[in-house]
Short mmCIF file of C-alpha atoms in Angstrom, two decimals:
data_model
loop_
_atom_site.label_atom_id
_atom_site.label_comp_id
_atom_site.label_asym_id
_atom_site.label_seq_id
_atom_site.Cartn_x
_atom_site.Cartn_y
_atom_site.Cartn_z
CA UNK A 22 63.87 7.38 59.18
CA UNK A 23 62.89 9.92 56.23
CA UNK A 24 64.63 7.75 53.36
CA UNK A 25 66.83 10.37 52.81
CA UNK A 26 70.88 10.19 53.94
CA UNK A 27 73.31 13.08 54.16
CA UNK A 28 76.93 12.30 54.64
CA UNK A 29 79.03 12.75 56.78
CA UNK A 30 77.22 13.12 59.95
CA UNK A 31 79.59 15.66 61.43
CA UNK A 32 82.71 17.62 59.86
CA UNK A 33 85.18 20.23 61.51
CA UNK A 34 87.62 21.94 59.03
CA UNK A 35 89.37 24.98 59.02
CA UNK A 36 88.50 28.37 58.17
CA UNK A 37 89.61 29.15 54.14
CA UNK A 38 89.05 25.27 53.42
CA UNK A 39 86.67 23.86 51.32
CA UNK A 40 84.05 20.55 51.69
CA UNK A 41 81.81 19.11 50.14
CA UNK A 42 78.44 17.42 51.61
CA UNK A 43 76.09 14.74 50.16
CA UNK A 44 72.68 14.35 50.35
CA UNK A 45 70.84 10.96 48.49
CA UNK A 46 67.15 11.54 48.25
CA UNK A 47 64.14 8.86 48.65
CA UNK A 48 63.86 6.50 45.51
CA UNK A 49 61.78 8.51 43.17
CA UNK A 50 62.14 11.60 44.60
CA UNK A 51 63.05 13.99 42.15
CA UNK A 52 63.85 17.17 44.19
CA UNK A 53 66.49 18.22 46.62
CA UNK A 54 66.64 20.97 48.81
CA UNK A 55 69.33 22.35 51.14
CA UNK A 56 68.96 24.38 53.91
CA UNK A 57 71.44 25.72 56.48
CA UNK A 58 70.01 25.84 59.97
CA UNK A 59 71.96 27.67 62.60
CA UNK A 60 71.28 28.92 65.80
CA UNK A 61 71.02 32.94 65.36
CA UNK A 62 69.20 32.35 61.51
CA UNK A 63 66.72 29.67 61.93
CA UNK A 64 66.28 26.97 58.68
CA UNK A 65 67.34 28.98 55.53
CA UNK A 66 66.33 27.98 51.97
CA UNK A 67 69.56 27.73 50.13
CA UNK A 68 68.64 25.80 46.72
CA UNK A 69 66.87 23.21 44.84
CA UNK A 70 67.17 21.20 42.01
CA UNK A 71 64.76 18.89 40.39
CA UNK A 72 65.50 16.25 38.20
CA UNK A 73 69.30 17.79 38.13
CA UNK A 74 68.20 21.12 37.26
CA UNK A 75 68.43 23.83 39.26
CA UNK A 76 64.70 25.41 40.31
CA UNK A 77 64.76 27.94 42.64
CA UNK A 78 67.76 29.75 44.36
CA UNK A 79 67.19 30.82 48.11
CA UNK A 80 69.86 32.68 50.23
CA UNK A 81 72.83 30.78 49.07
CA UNK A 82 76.46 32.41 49.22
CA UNK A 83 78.62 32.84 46.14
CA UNK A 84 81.63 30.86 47.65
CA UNK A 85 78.71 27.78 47.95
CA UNK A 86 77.67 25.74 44.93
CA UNK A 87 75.40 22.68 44.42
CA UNK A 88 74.21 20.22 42.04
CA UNK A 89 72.24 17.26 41.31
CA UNK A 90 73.43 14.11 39.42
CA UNK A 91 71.85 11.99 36.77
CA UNK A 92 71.68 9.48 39.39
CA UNK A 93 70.19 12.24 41.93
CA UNK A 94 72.17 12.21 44.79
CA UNK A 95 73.23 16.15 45.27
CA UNK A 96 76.34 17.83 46.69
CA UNK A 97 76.76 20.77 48.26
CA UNK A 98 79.72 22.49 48.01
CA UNK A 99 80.99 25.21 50.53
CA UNK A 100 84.44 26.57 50.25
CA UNK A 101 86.42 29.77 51.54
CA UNK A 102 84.92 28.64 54.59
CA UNK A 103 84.13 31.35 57.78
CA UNK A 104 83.37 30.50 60.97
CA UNK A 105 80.14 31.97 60.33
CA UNK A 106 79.67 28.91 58.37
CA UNK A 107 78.92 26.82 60.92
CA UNK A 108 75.64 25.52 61.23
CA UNK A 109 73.72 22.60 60.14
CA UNK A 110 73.26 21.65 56.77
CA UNK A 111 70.11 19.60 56.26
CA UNK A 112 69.27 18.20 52.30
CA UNK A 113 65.06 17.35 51.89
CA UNK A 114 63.43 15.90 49.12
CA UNK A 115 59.98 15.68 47.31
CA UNK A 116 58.10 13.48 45.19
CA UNK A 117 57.47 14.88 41.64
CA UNK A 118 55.68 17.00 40.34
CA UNK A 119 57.61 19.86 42.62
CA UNK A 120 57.00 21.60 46.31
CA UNK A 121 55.05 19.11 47.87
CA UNK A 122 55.77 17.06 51.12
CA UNK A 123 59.78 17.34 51.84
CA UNK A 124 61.30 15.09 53.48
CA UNK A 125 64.38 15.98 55.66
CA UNK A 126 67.86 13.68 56.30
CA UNK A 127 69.65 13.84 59.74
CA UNK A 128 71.83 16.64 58.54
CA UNK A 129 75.59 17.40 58.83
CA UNK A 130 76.71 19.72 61.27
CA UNK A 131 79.79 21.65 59.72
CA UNK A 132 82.11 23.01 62.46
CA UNK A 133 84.78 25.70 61.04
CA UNK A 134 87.48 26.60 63.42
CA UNK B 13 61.23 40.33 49.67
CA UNK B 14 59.28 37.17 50.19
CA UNK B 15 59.21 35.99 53.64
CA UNK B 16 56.96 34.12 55.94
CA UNK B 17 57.12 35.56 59.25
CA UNK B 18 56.43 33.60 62.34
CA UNK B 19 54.95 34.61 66.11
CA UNK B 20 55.66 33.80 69.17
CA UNK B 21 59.14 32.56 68.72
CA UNK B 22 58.74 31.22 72.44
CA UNK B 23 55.69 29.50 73.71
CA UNK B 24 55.62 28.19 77.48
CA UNK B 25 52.66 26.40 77.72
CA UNK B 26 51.43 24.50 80.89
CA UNK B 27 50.42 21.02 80.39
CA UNK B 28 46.72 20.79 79.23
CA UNK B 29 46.68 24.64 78.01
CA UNK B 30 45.82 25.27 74.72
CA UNK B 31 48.06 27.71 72.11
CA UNK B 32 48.97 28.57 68.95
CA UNK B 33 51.62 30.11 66.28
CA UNK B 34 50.98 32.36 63.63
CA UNK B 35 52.36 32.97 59.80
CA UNK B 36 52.06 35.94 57.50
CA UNK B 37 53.63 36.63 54.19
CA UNK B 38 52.50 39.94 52.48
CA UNK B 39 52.76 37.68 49.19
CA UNK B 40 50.07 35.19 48.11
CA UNK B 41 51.18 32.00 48.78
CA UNK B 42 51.05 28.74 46.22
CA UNK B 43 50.83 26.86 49.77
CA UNK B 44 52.10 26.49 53.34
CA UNK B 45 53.77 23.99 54.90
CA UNK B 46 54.04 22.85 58.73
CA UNK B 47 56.90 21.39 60.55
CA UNK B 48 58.22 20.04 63.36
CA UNK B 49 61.45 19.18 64.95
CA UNK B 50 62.45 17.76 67.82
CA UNK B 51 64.98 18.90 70.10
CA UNK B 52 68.72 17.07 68.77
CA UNK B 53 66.35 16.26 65.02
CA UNK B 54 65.15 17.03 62.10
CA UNK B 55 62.63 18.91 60.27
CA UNK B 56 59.18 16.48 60.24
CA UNK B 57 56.69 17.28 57.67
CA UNK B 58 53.01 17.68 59.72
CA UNK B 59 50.87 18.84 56.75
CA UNK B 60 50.31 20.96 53.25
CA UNK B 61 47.32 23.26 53.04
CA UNK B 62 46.84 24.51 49.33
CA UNK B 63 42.83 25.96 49.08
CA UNK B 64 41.73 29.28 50.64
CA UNK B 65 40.49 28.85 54.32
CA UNK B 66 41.92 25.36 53.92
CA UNK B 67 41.07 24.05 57.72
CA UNK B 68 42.79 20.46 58.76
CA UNK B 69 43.03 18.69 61.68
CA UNK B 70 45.48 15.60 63.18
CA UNK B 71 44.40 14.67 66.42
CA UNK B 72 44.88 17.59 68.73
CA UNK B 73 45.92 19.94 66.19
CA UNK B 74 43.98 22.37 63.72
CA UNK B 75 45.84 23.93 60.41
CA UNK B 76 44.57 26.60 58.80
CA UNK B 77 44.86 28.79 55.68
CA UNK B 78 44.06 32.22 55.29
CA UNK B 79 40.91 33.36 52.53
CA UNK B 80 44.11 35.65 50.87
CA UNK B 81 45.89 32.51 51.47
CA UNK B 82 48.55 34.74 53.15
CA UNK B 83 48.58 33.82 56.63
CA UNK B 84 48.22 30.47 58.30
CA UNK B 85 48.27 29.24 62.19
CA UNK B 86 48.36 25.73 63.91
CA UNK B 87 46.50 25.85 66.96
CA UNK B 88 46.62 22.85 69.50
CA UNK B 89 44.81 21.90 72.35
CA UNK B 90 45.38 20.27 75.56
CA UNK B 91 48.95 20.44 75.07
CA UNK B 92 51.17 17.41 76.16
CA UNK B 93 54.77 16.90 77.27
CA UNK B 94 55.24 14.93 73.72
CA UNK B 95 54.45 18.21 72.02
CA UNK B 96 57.83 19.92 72.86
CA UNK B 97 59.99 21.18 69.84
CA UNK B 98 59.99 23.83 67.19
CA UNK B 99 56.93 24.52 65.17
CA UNK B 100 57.91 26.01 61.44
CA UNK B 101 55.67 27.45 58.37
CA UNK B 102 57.21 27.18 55.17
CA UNK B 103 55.96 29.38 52.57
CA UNK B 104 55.85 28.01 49.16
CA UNK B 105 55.63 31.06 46.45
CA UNK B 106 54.29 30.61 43.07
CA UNK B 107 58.34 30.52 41.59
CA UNK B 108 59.06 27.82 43.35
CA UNK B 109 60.88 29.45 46.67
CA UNK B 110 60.22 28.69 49.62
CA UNK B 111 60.71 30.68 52.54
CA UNK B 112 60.31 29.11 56.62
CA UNK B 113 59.37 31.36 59.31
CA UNK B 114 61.79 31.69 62.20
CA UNK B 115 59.94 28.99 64.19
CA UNK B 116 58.12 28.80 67.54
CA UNK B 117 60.04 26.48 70.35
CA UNK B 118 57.74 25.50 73.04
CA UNK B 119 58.40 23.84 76.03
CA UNK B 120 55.85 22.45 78.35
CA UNK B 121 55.48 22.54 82.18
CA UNK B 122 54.13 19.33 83.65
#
């Protein structure tokens, strides 16, 4: 167990929808990440915040959004959902003072039909 | 763009053989990154090497960092059933963006 939860654990919505997906980091981590990990792509970089800012910006689609929270649980939101958007979504956070050691959660696997 | 690419993507090792994955990035990294994940898991942090020709070891495996800190392999040895999964470099850039190569899945043969 990394310290880190994502919820939920599994969610299958339609395509055009929109959901949202929430990642909590370890206490006293300061950073979150989100990645989206499917099967033709490997584990893409999509953003990060730290401490509710938003650092660095990876491949991360215009109809997706994220942010961090004063209290620094994150949420990822994806909406005019494709079937392309399937995948795994995995959050990971660091200690401060930036990219050091990440630490993954379990993940949510997003199926669009 | 900046990208860490990753070779084999497939390694079929024999029980006991030795082998090993490779990174480049034609940018200078700020670090690299190794992890692994299991089969049905998560991404598992293994290590961070930071200094030019960084070397590390954990048990049967050997990190190391490039002098242009621009490539980076992990090399293990007498390979073992537990070792099965996906091996990924993560390339950490100087802004802050970090790029993972496409991975290396290996499988073992008993």
């Amino acid at each position: 167990d990394s310290g880190v939860t994502q919820t939920p654990k599994h969610l299958i919505t339609a395509t055009g929808q929109r959901v949202t997906l929430r990642c909590s980091p370890r206490s006293g981590d300061l950073s979150v990440y989100w990645y989206q990990q499917s099967l033709d792509q490997g584990l893409q970089f999509l953003i990060q915040y730290y401490n509710g800012e938003e650092r660095a910006k990876g491949n991360i689609l215009e109809r997706f959004s994220a942010q961090q929270f004063p209290d620094l649980h994150s949420e990822l939101n994806l909406s005019s959902l494709e079937l392309g958007d399937s995948a795994l979504y995995f959050c990971a956070s660091s200690p401060p003072p930036s990219t050091d050691t990440q630490y993954f959660g379990p993940g949510t696997r997003l199926t669009v039909l | 763009g900046q990208q860490v690419m990753q070779i084999p993507q497939y390694q079929h090792v024999q029980e006991g053989e030795d082998f090993t994955t490779y990174c480049n990035s034609s940018t200078t990294l700020s670090n690299i990154q190794w992890y692994k994940q299991r089969p049905g898991g998560h991404p598992v942090f293994l290590i961070q090497l930071v200094k030019s020709g960084e070397v590390k070891k954990q048990k049967r495996l050997t990190f190391q960092f490039g002098e242009a800190k621009k490539n980076s392999s992990l090399h293990i040895t007498a390979t073992q059933t537990t070792d099965v999964g996906t091996y990924f470099c993560a390339g950490c850039f100087y802004d802050y963006k970090l790029s993972f190569g496409a991975g290396t899945t290996v499988t073992v043969r008993a």
